[in-house]
Every structure is written in C-alpha cells, then in structure tokens.
Amino acid sequence: VQLQASGGGLVQAGGSLRLSCAASRFTLDYYAIGWFRQAPGKEREGVSYISSSGGSTYYADSVKGRFTISRDNAKNTVYLQMNSLKPEDTAVYNCAAVPTLDSGSYYSTADDYDYWGQGTQVTVSS
C-alpha cells in the first residue's frame, strides 16, 4: 500500500496549486482520504477530508472557500485544489487513507488513518 503526494511547489500569494494523492498497489475506491499539513514549529493540522464515495467532504475553517477536495476513482487519485493561497498556507502537505465500508463518512483525526504519503512542500511567498 503506497500513497504518493505530489504537486507542491513555490507560488506567490494569491496563486494556485493542485495537489495529487495517488495510490499504487491498491484501489482507493473503498478508502476515505484526508489531507493534512504541518508547518515548521506547528502541530499537524487537518485540512480537508473526503469520503470514499466523494459525497461527503470537510474543510478546515482556515481553507474553506479556497480549497476544494475531489477524487477520481478511475484514476485512483484524490486532489486538493488550492486557490487564493496565503503565506500562512506554507507547510508540508500530506495525504492519508483509511479503508472503510461506510462510503458516506470521512474521518477527521490523524489517528483514524492507516496509510500516509511522504508529503509535498507548499511554499507561498508574500
């Protein structure tokens, strides 16, 4: 079971990035996915979560209205579209997966997740 988080980079404030979380060796169809981030000196923060069906999503208040989580099960990939980026969005972003039989639920704590990617750095300059 492997997850690959990618798409990070350096962007100016107000810009956009799209992160991808791709799975290999297993299908994401029955996994809920979460995106988390951790900035230097700060605790890990849950950014957005999505149910295995894609029908339920959650956004942290800090990103609501700017970030959009989506999934393409045919491509075995979950995306995090990040618009109107701010310097305070700078962090290492990582995706995580948990198998679930409940297609309508997402999971909101890091301890709920079984598999993690390696993270991708997002840096937003002012």
Short mmCIF file of N, CA, C and O in Angstrom, two decimals, residues 9-111:
data_model
loop_
_atom_site.label_atom_id
_atom_site.label_comp_id
_atom_site.label_asym_id
_atom_site.label_seq_id
_atom_site.Cartn_x
_atom_site.Cartn_y
_atom_site.Cartn_z
N GLY A 9 4.94 23.10 -4.41
CA GLY A 9 5.90 23.98 -5.05
C GLY A 9 5.89 25.34 -4.41
O GLY A 9 5.32 25.55 -3.34
N LEU A 10 6.55 26.26 -5.09
CA LEU A 10 6.64 27.65 -4.63
C LEU A 10 5.68 28.49 -5.47
O LEU A 10 5.73 28.44 -6.71
N VAL A 11 4.84 29.25 -4.81
CA VAL A 11 3.86 30.07 -5.51
C VAL A 11 3.71 31.39 -4.77
O VAL A 11 3.92 31.45 -3.55
N GLN A 12 3.37 32.42 -5.49
CA GLN A 12 3.12 33.71 -4.86
C GLN A 12 1.75 33.74 -4.21
O GLN A 12 0.84 33.00 -4.61
N ALA A 13 1.62 34.59 -3.22
CA ALA A 13 0.32 34.77 -2.58
C ALA A 13 -0.74 35.09 -3.63
O ALA A 13 -0.49 35.89 -4.54
N GLY A 14 -1.89 34.46 -3.48
CA GLY A 14 -2.96 34.64 -4.45
C GLY A 14 -2.95 33.60 -5.55
O GLY A 14 -3.92 33.50 -6.31
N GLY A 15 -1.88 32.84 -5.63
CA GLY A 15 -1.77 31.83 -6.66
C GLY A 15 -2.48 30.54 -6.30
O GLY A 15 -3.15 30.42 -5.27
N SER A 16 -2.30 29.55 -7.17
CA SER A 16 -2.99 28.27 -7.02
C SER A 16 -2.03 27.11 -7.22
O SER A 16 -1.02 27.22 -7.94
N LEU A 17 -2.36 26.03 -6.58
CA LEU A 17 -1.67 24.76 -6.78
C LEU A 17 -2.71 23.64 -6.68
O LEU A 17 -3.72 23.78 -5.99
N ARG A 18 -2.43 22.56 -7.38
CA ARG A 18 -3.27 21.39 -7.22
C ARG A 18 -2.42 20.23 -6.74
O ARG A 18 -1.48 19.81 -7.44
N LEU A 19 -2.72 19.73 -5.58
CA LEU A 19 -2.02 18.57 -5.03
C LEU A 19 -2.74 17.30 -5.46
O LEU A 19 -3.97 17.27 -5.59
N SER A 20 -1.95 16.26 -5.66
CA SER A 20 -2.50 14.96 -6.02
C SER A 20 -2.06 13.93 -5.00
O SER A 20 -0.94 13.99 -4.48
N CYS A 21 -2.92 13.00 -4.74
CA CYS A 21 -2.62 11.87 -3.87
C CYS A 21 -2.95 10.62 -4.67
O CYS A 21 -4.13 10.30 -4.87
N ALA A 22 -1.92 9.96 -5.14
CA ALA A 22 -2.12 8.79 -6.00
C ALA A 22 -1.77 7.52 -5.23
O ALA A 22 -0.83 7.49 -4.44
N ALA A 23 -2.55 6.51 -5.48
CA ALA A 23 -2.33 5.23 -4.81
C ALA A 23 -1.74 4.22 -5.79
O ALA A 23 -2.08 4.21 -6.98
N SER A 24 -0.86 3.41 -5.26
CA SER A 24 -0.33 2.32 -6.05
C SER A 24 -0.49 1.03 -5.27
O SER A 24 -0.47 1.03 -4.04
N ARG A 25 -0.69 -0.03 -5.98
CA ARG A 25 -0.83 -1.37 -5.41
C ARG A 25 -2.14 -1.60 -4.69
O ARG A 25 -2.34 -2.63 -4.08
N PHE A 26 -3.02 -0.59 -4.70
CA PHE A 26 -4.35 -0.83 -4.19
C PHE A 26 -5.27 0.23 -4.78
O PHE A 26 -4.81 1.28 -5.24
N THR A 27 -6.56 -0.07 -4.76
CA THR A 27 -7.54 0.87 -5.29
C THR A 27 -8.11 1.72 -4.16
O THR A 27 -8.35 1.24 -3.06
N LEU A 28 -8.29 3.00 -4.47
CA LEU A 28 -8.80 3.93 -3.47
C LEU A 28 -10.32 3.90 -3.31
O LEU A 28 -10.86 4.63 -2.49
N ASP A 29 -10.98 3.08 -4.09
CA ASP A 29 -12.45 3.08 -4.11
C ASP A 29 -13.08 2.96 -2.73
O ASP A 29 -14.12 3.55 -2.47
N TYR A 30 -12.44 2.18 -1.86
CA TYR A 30 -13.03 1.92 -0.55
C TYR A 30 -12.24 2.58 0.57
O TYR A 30 -12.23 2.09 1.71
N TYR A 31 -11.59 3.68 0.23
CA TYR A 31 -10.79 4.39 1.22
C TYR A 31 -11.27 5.83 1.35
O TYR A 31 -11.48 6.52 0.34
N ALA A 32 -11.44 6.27 2.58
CA ALA A 32 -11.61 7.70 2.84
C ALA A 32 -10.22 8.33 2.88
O ALA A 32 -9.25 7.70 3.30
N ILE A 33 -10.15 9.56 2.42
CA ILE A 33 -8.88 10.24 2.28
C ILE A 33 -8.88 11.54 3.06
O ILE A 33 -9.89 12.25 3.12
N GLY A 34 -7.75 11.85 3.62
CA GLY A 34 -7.58 13.12 4.31
C GLY A 34 -6.33 13.82 3.84
O GLY A 34 -5.34 13.17 3.49
N TRP A 35 -6.39 15.13 3.81
CA TRP A 35 -5.21 15.95 3.57
C TRP A 35 -4.87 16.66 4.88
O TRP A 35 -5.73 17.27 5.51
N PHE A 36 -3.61 16.59 5.26
CA PHE A 36 -3.11 17.23 6.46
C PHE A 36 -1.93 18.11 6.08
O PHE A 36 -1.30 17.92 5.04
N ARG A 37 -1.61 19.05 6.94
CA ARG A 37 -0.43 19.87 6.70
C ARG A 37 0.27 20.14 8.03
O ARG A 37 -0.35 20.13 9.09
N GLN A 38 1.55 20.38 7.92
CA GLN A 38 2.33 20.73 9.11
C GLN A 38 3.36 21.77 8.74
O GLN A 38 4.20 21.54 7.86
N ALA A 39 3.25 22.90 9.39
CA ALA A 39 4.21 23.98 9.20
C ALA A 39 5.31 23.85 10.26
O ALA A 39 5.08 23.28 11.32
N PRO A 40 6.48 24.40 10.00
CA PRO A 40 7.57 24.32 10.97
C PRO A 40 7.15 24.88 12.32
O PRO A 40 6.59 25.98 12.40
N GLY A 41 7.40 24.12 13.37
CA GLY A 41 7.10 24.58 14.70
C GLY A 41 5.64 24.52 15.09
O GLY A 41 5.26 24.97 16.17
N LYS A 42 4.82 23.97 14.20
CA LYS A 42 3.38 23.89 14.49
C LYS A 42 2.92 22.44 14.47
O LYS A 42 3.56 21.57 13.89
N GLU A 43 1.78 22.21 15.09
CA GLU A 43 1.21 20.88 15.08
C GLU A 43 0.58 20.57 13.72
O GLU A 43 0.20 21.48 12.98
N ARG A 44 0.49 19.29 13.46
CA ARG A 44 -0.19 18.86 12.23
C ARG A 44 -1.65 19.29 12.27
O ARG A 44 -2.31 19.18 13.31
N GLU A 45 -2.13 19.73 11.14
CA GLU A 45 -3.49 20.25 11.04
C GLU A 45 -4.25 19.51 9.95
O GLU A 45 -3.73 19.32 8.85
N GLY A 46 -5.46 19.10 10.24
CA GLY A 46 -6.31 18.52 9.22
C GLY A 46 -6.85 19.61 8.32
O GLY A 46 -7.41 20.58 8.82
N VAL A 47 -6.68 19.45 7.04
CA VAL A 47 -7.07 20.49 6.09
C VAL A 47 -8.40 20.15 5.43
O VAL A 47 -9.30 20.99 5.38
N SER A 48 -8.51 18.93 4.95
CA SER A 48 -9.72 18.55 4.23
C SER A 48 -9.83 17.04 4.20
O SER A 48 -8.82 16.34 4.15
N TYR A 49 -11.07 16.56 4.21
CA TYR A 49 -11.31 15.12 4.20
C TYR A 49 -12.41 14.82 3.17
O TYR A 49 -13.28 15.65 2.91
N ILE A 50 -12.37 13.59 2.65
CA ILE A 50 -13.40 13.18 1.70
C ILE A 50 -13.75 11.72 1.93
O ILE A 50 -12.87 10.89 2.19
N SER A 51 -15.03 11.42 1.82
CA SER A 51 -15.48 10.04 1.98
C SER A 51 -15.10 9.22 0.76
O SER A 51 -14.72 9.76 -0.29
N SER A 52 -15.24 7.92 0.86
CA SER A 52 -14.85 7.06 -0.26
C SER A 52 -15.75 7.29 -1.47
O SER A 52 -15.31 7.15 -2.62
N SER A 53 -17.00 7.65 -1.24
CA SER A 53 -17.91 7.93 -2.35
C SER A 53 -17.68 9.32 -2.95
O SER A 53 -18.12 9.59 -4.06
N GLY A 54 -17.00 10.17 -2.20
CA GLY A 54 -16.82 11.56 -2.63
C GLY A 54 -17.99 12.45 -2.27
O GLY A 54 -17.95 13.66 -2.50
N GLY A 55 -19.01 11.86 -1.68
CA GLY A 55 -20.21 12.64 -1.38
C GLY A 55 -20.15 13.47 -0.14
O GLY A 55 -20.96 14.39 0.05
N SER A 56 -19.22 13.18 0.73
CA SER A 56 -19.05 13.95 1.97
C SER A 56 -17.66 14.53 2.04
O SER A 56 -16.68 13.80 1.82
N THR A 57 -17.61 15.80 2.33
CA THR A 57 -16.32 16.47 2.43
C THR A 57 -16.31 17.40 3.63
O THR A 57 -17.35 17.81 4.14
N TYR A 58 -15.10 17.73 4.04
CA TYR A 58 -14.91 18.65 5.16
C TYR A 58 -13.74 19.57 4.85
O TYR A 58 -12.76 19.14 4.22
N TYR A 59 -13.86 20.81 5.30
CA TYR A 59 -12.76 21.76 5.15
C TYR A 59 -12.52 22.46 6.47
O TYR A 59 -13.48 22.86 7.16
N ALA A 60 -11.28 22.60 6.82
CA ALA A 60 -10.95 23.42 7.97
C ALA A 60 -11.37 24.86 7.69
O ALA A 60 -11.36 25.31 6.54
N ASP A 61 -11.72 25.57 8.73
CA ASP A 61 -12.16 26.96 8.56
C ASP A 61 -11.10 27.80 7.84
O ASP A 61 -11.43 28.71 7.08
N SER A 62 -9.85 27.48 8.10
CA SER A 62 -8.76 28.27 7.53
C SER A 62 -8.66 28.16 6.02
O SER A 62 -8.02 29.00 5.37
N VAL A 63 -9.28 27.12 5.43
CA VAL A 63 -9.17 26.94 3.98
C VAL A 63 -10.52 26.93 3.28
O VAL A 63 -10.57 26.88 2.05
N LYS A 64 -11.58 27.01 4.05
CA LYS A 64 -12.92 26.94 3.48
C LYS A 64 -13.12 28.07 2.47
O LYS A 64 -12.78 29.22 2.73
N GLY A 65 -13.66 27.71 1.32
CA GLY A 65 -13.88 28.68 0.27
C GLY A 65 -12.69 28.88 -0.65
O GLY A 65 -12.81 29.51 -1.70
N ARG A 66 -11.54 28.34 -0.27
CA ARG A 66 -10.34 28.48 -1.11
C ARG A 66 -9.85 27.13 -1.63
O ARG A 66 -9.28 27.06 -2.72
N PHE A 67 -10.03 26.08 -0.85
CA PHE A 67 -9.55 24.75 -1.23
C PHE A 67 -10.74 23.88 -1.60
O PHE A 67 -11.83 24.01 -1.04
N THR A 68 -10.49 22.96 -2.53
CA THR A 68 -11.51 22.00 -2.94
C THR A 68 -10.89 20.61 -3.03
O THR A 68 -9.89 20.43 -3.72
N ILE A 69 -11.50 19.68 -2.33
CA ILE A 69 -11.04 18.29 -2.39
C ILE A 69 -11.94 17.53 -3.34
O ILE A 69 -13.16 17.76 -3.40
N SER A 70 -11.35 16.65 -4.11
CA SER A 70 -12.13 15.84 -5.04
C SER A 70 -11.40 14.53 -5.26
O SER A 70 -10.23 14.39 -4.90
N ARG A 71 -12.11 13.60 -5.85
CA ARG A 71 -11.47 12.32 -6.12
C ARG A 71 -11.91 11.81 -7.48
O ARG A 71 -13.05 12.04 -7.92
N ASP A 72 -10.99 11.13 -8.13
CA ASP A 72 -11.26 10.47 -9.40
C ASP A 72 -10.87 9.01 -9.20
O ASP A 72 -9.69 8.65 -9.36
N ASN A 73 -11.82 8.20 -8.84
CA ASN A 73 -11.51 6.81 -8.53
C ASN A 73 -11.02 6.06 -9.77
O ASN A 73 -10.26 5.09 -9.65
N ALA A 74 -11.44 6.50 -10.94
CA ALA A 74 -10.96 5.86 -12.16
C ALA A 74 -9.46 6.05 -12.33
O ALA A 74 -8.77 5.19 -12.88
N LYS A 75 -8.97 7.19 -11.83
CA LYS A 75 -7.53 7.47 -11.91
C LYS A 75 -6.84 7.12 -10.60
O LYS A 75 -5.63 7.36 -10.46
N ASN A 76 -7.62 6.62 -9.64
CA ASN A 76 -7.04 6.22 -8.36
C ASN A 76 -6.30 7.38 -7.68
O ASN A 76 -5.22 7.20 -7.10
N THR A 77 -6.91 8.55 -7.76
CA THR A 77 -6.25 9.77 -7.30
C THR A 77 -7.25 10.69 -6.60
O THR A 77 -8.41 10.79 -7.01
N VAL A 78 -6.76 11.32 -5.55
CA VAL A 78 -7.53 12.36 -4.85
C VAL A 78 -6.77 13.67 -5.03
O VAL A 78 -5.54 13.68 -4.96
N TYR A 79 -7.52 14.74 -5.23
CA TYR A 79 -6.91 16.04 -5.49
C TYR A 79 -7.27 17.04 -4.39
O TYR A 79 -8.32 16.95 -3.76
N LEU A 80 -6.39 18.00 -4.22
CA LEU A 80 -6.67 19.14 -3.38
C LEU A 80 -6.33 20.38 -4.19
O LEU A 80 -5.15 20.70 -4.39
N GLN A 81 -7.36 21.04 -4.70
CA GLN A 81 -7.18 22.27 -5.44
C GLN A 81 -7.09 23.42 -4.46
O GLN A 81 -8.01 23.62 -3.65
N MET A 82 -6.00 24.14 -4.51
CA MET A 82 -5.77 25.23 -3.56
C MET A 82 -5.69 26.54 -4.32
O MET A 82 -4.78 26.73 -5.13
N ASN A 83 -6.63 27.40 -4.07
CA ASN A 83 -6.68 28.72 -4.71
C ASN A 83 -6.49 29.81 -3.67
O ASN A 83 -6.62 29.57 -2.46
N SER A 84 -6.21 31.00 -4.15
CA SER A 84 -6.04 32.16 -3.27
C SER A 84 -5.10 31.84 -2.11
O SER A 84 -5.39 32.12 -0.95
N LEU A 85 -3.99 31.27 -2.46
CA LEU A 85 -3.05 30.83 -1.43
C LEU A 85 -2.49 32.01 -0.64
O LEU A 85 -2.28 33.10 -1.19
N LYS A 86 -2.24 31.76 0.62
CA LYS A 86 -1.71 32.76 1.54
C LYS A 86 -0.39 32.26 2.11
O LYS A 86 -0.17 31.04 2.18
N PRO A 87 0.46 33.17 2.56
CA PRO A 87 1.72 32.72 3.17
C PRO A 87 1.50 31.75 4.33
O PRO A 87 2.32 30.83 4.52
N GLU A 88 0.42 31.91 5.05
CA GLU A 88 0.16 31.01 6.17
C GLU A 88 -0.25 29.61 5.73
O GLU A 88 -0.39 28.71 6.57
N ASP A 89 -0.43 29.39 4.44
CA ASP A 89 -0.67 28.04 3.92
C ASP A 89 0.62 27.26 3.73
O ASP A 89 0.58 26.07 3.41
N THR A 90 1.74 27.92 3.90
CA THR A 90 3.03 27.26 3.75
C THR A 90 3.18 26.12 4.74
O THR A 90 3.00 26.31 5.95
N ALA A 91 3.46 24.93 4.23
CA ALA A 91 3.56 23.75 5.07
C ALA A 91 3.93 22.55 4.19
O ALA A 91 3.90 22.65 2.96
N VAL A 92 4.24 21.46 4.86
CA VAL A 92 4.31 20.17 4.18
C VAL A 92 2.91 19.58 4.20
O VAL A 92 2.32 19.42 5.27
N TYR A 93 2.41 19.28 3.03
CA TYR A 93 1.08 18.70 2.89
C TYR A 93 1.21 17.20 2.64
O TYR A 93 2.06 16.76 1.86
N ASN A 94 0.36 16.45 3.28
CA ASN A 94 0.41 15.02 3.14
C ASN A 94 -1.00 14.45 3.07
O ASN A 94 -1.93 15.00 3.65
N CYS A 95 -1.12 13.36 2.34
CA CYS A 95 -2.42 12.70 2.26
C CYS A 95 -2.36 11.39 3.04
O CYS A 95 -1.29 10.82 3.25
N ALA A 96 -3.52 10.95 3.46
CA ALA A 96 -3.63 9.73 4.23
C ALA A 96 -4.91 9.00 3.83
O ALA A 96 -5.87 9.63 3.38
N ALA A 97 -4.90 7.69 4.02
CA ALA A 97 -6.03 6.87 3.60
C ALA A 97 -6.43 5.90 4.70
O ALA A 97 -5.57 5.41 5.46
N VAL A 98 -7.71 5.63 4.78
CA VAL A 98 -8.22 4.64 5.72
C VAL A 98 -9.29 3.83 5.01
O VAL A 98 -10.19 4.40 4.38
N PRO A 99 -9.22 2.50 5.10
CA PRO A 99 -10.26 1.69 4.46
C PRO A 99 -11.56 1.82 5.23
O PRO A 99 -11.56 1.93 6.47
N THR A 100 -12.66 1.82 4.52
CA THR A 100 -13.95 1.98 5.19
C THR A 100 -15.06 1.32 4.39
O THR A 100 -15.04 1.33 3.15
N LEU A 101 -16.01 0.76 5.11
CA LEU A 101 -17.20 0.21 4.48
C LEU A 101 -18.32 1.25 4.43
O LEU A 101 -19.35 1.02 3.80
N ASP A 102 -18.09 2.37 5.10
CA ASP A 102 -19.08 3.44 5.13
C ASP A 102 -18.71 4.46 4.08
O ASP A 102 -17.87 5.34 4.30
N SER A 103 -19.32 4.36 2.93
CA SER A 103 -18.94 5.20 1.79
C SER A 103 -19.28 6.67 1.99
O SER A 103 -18.79 7.52 1.24
N GLY A 104 -20.11 6.96 2.98
CA GLY A 104 -20.56 8.33 3.16
C GLY A 104 -19.86 9.11 4.24
O GLY A 104 -20.20 10.29 4.47
N SER A 105 -18.90 8.52 4.90
CA SER A 105 -18.25 9.19 6.02
C SER A 105 -16.80 9.52 5.74
O SER A 105 -16.10 8.75 5.09
N TYR A 106 -16.39 10.66 6.25
CA TYR A 106 -14.96 10.97 6.25
C TYR A 106 -14.46 10.84 7.68
O TYR A 106 -15.24 10.66 8.62
N TYR A 107 -13.16 10.93 7.84
CA TYR A 107 -12.54 10.73 9.14
C TYR A 107 -11.69 11.95 9.46
O TYR A 107 -10.95 12.43 8.60
N SER A 108 -11.83 12.42 10.67
CA SER A 108 -11.33 13.77 10.96
C SER A 108 -10.13 13.85 11.88
O SER A 108 -9.73 14.95 12.26
N THR A 109 -9.57 12.72 12.28
CA THR A 109 -8.36 12.79 13.09
C THR A 109 -7.27 11.95 12.45
O THR A 109 -7.54 10.93 11.82
N ALA A 110 -6.04 12.38 12.64
CA ALA A 110 -4.90 11.70 12.01
C ALA A 110 -4.81 10.24 12.46
O ALA A 110 -4.44 9.37 11.68
N ASP A 111 -5.19 9.98 13.70
CA ASP A 111 -5.08 8.61 14.21
C ASP A 111 -6.05 7.65 13.53
O ASP A 111 -5.89 6.44 13.63
#
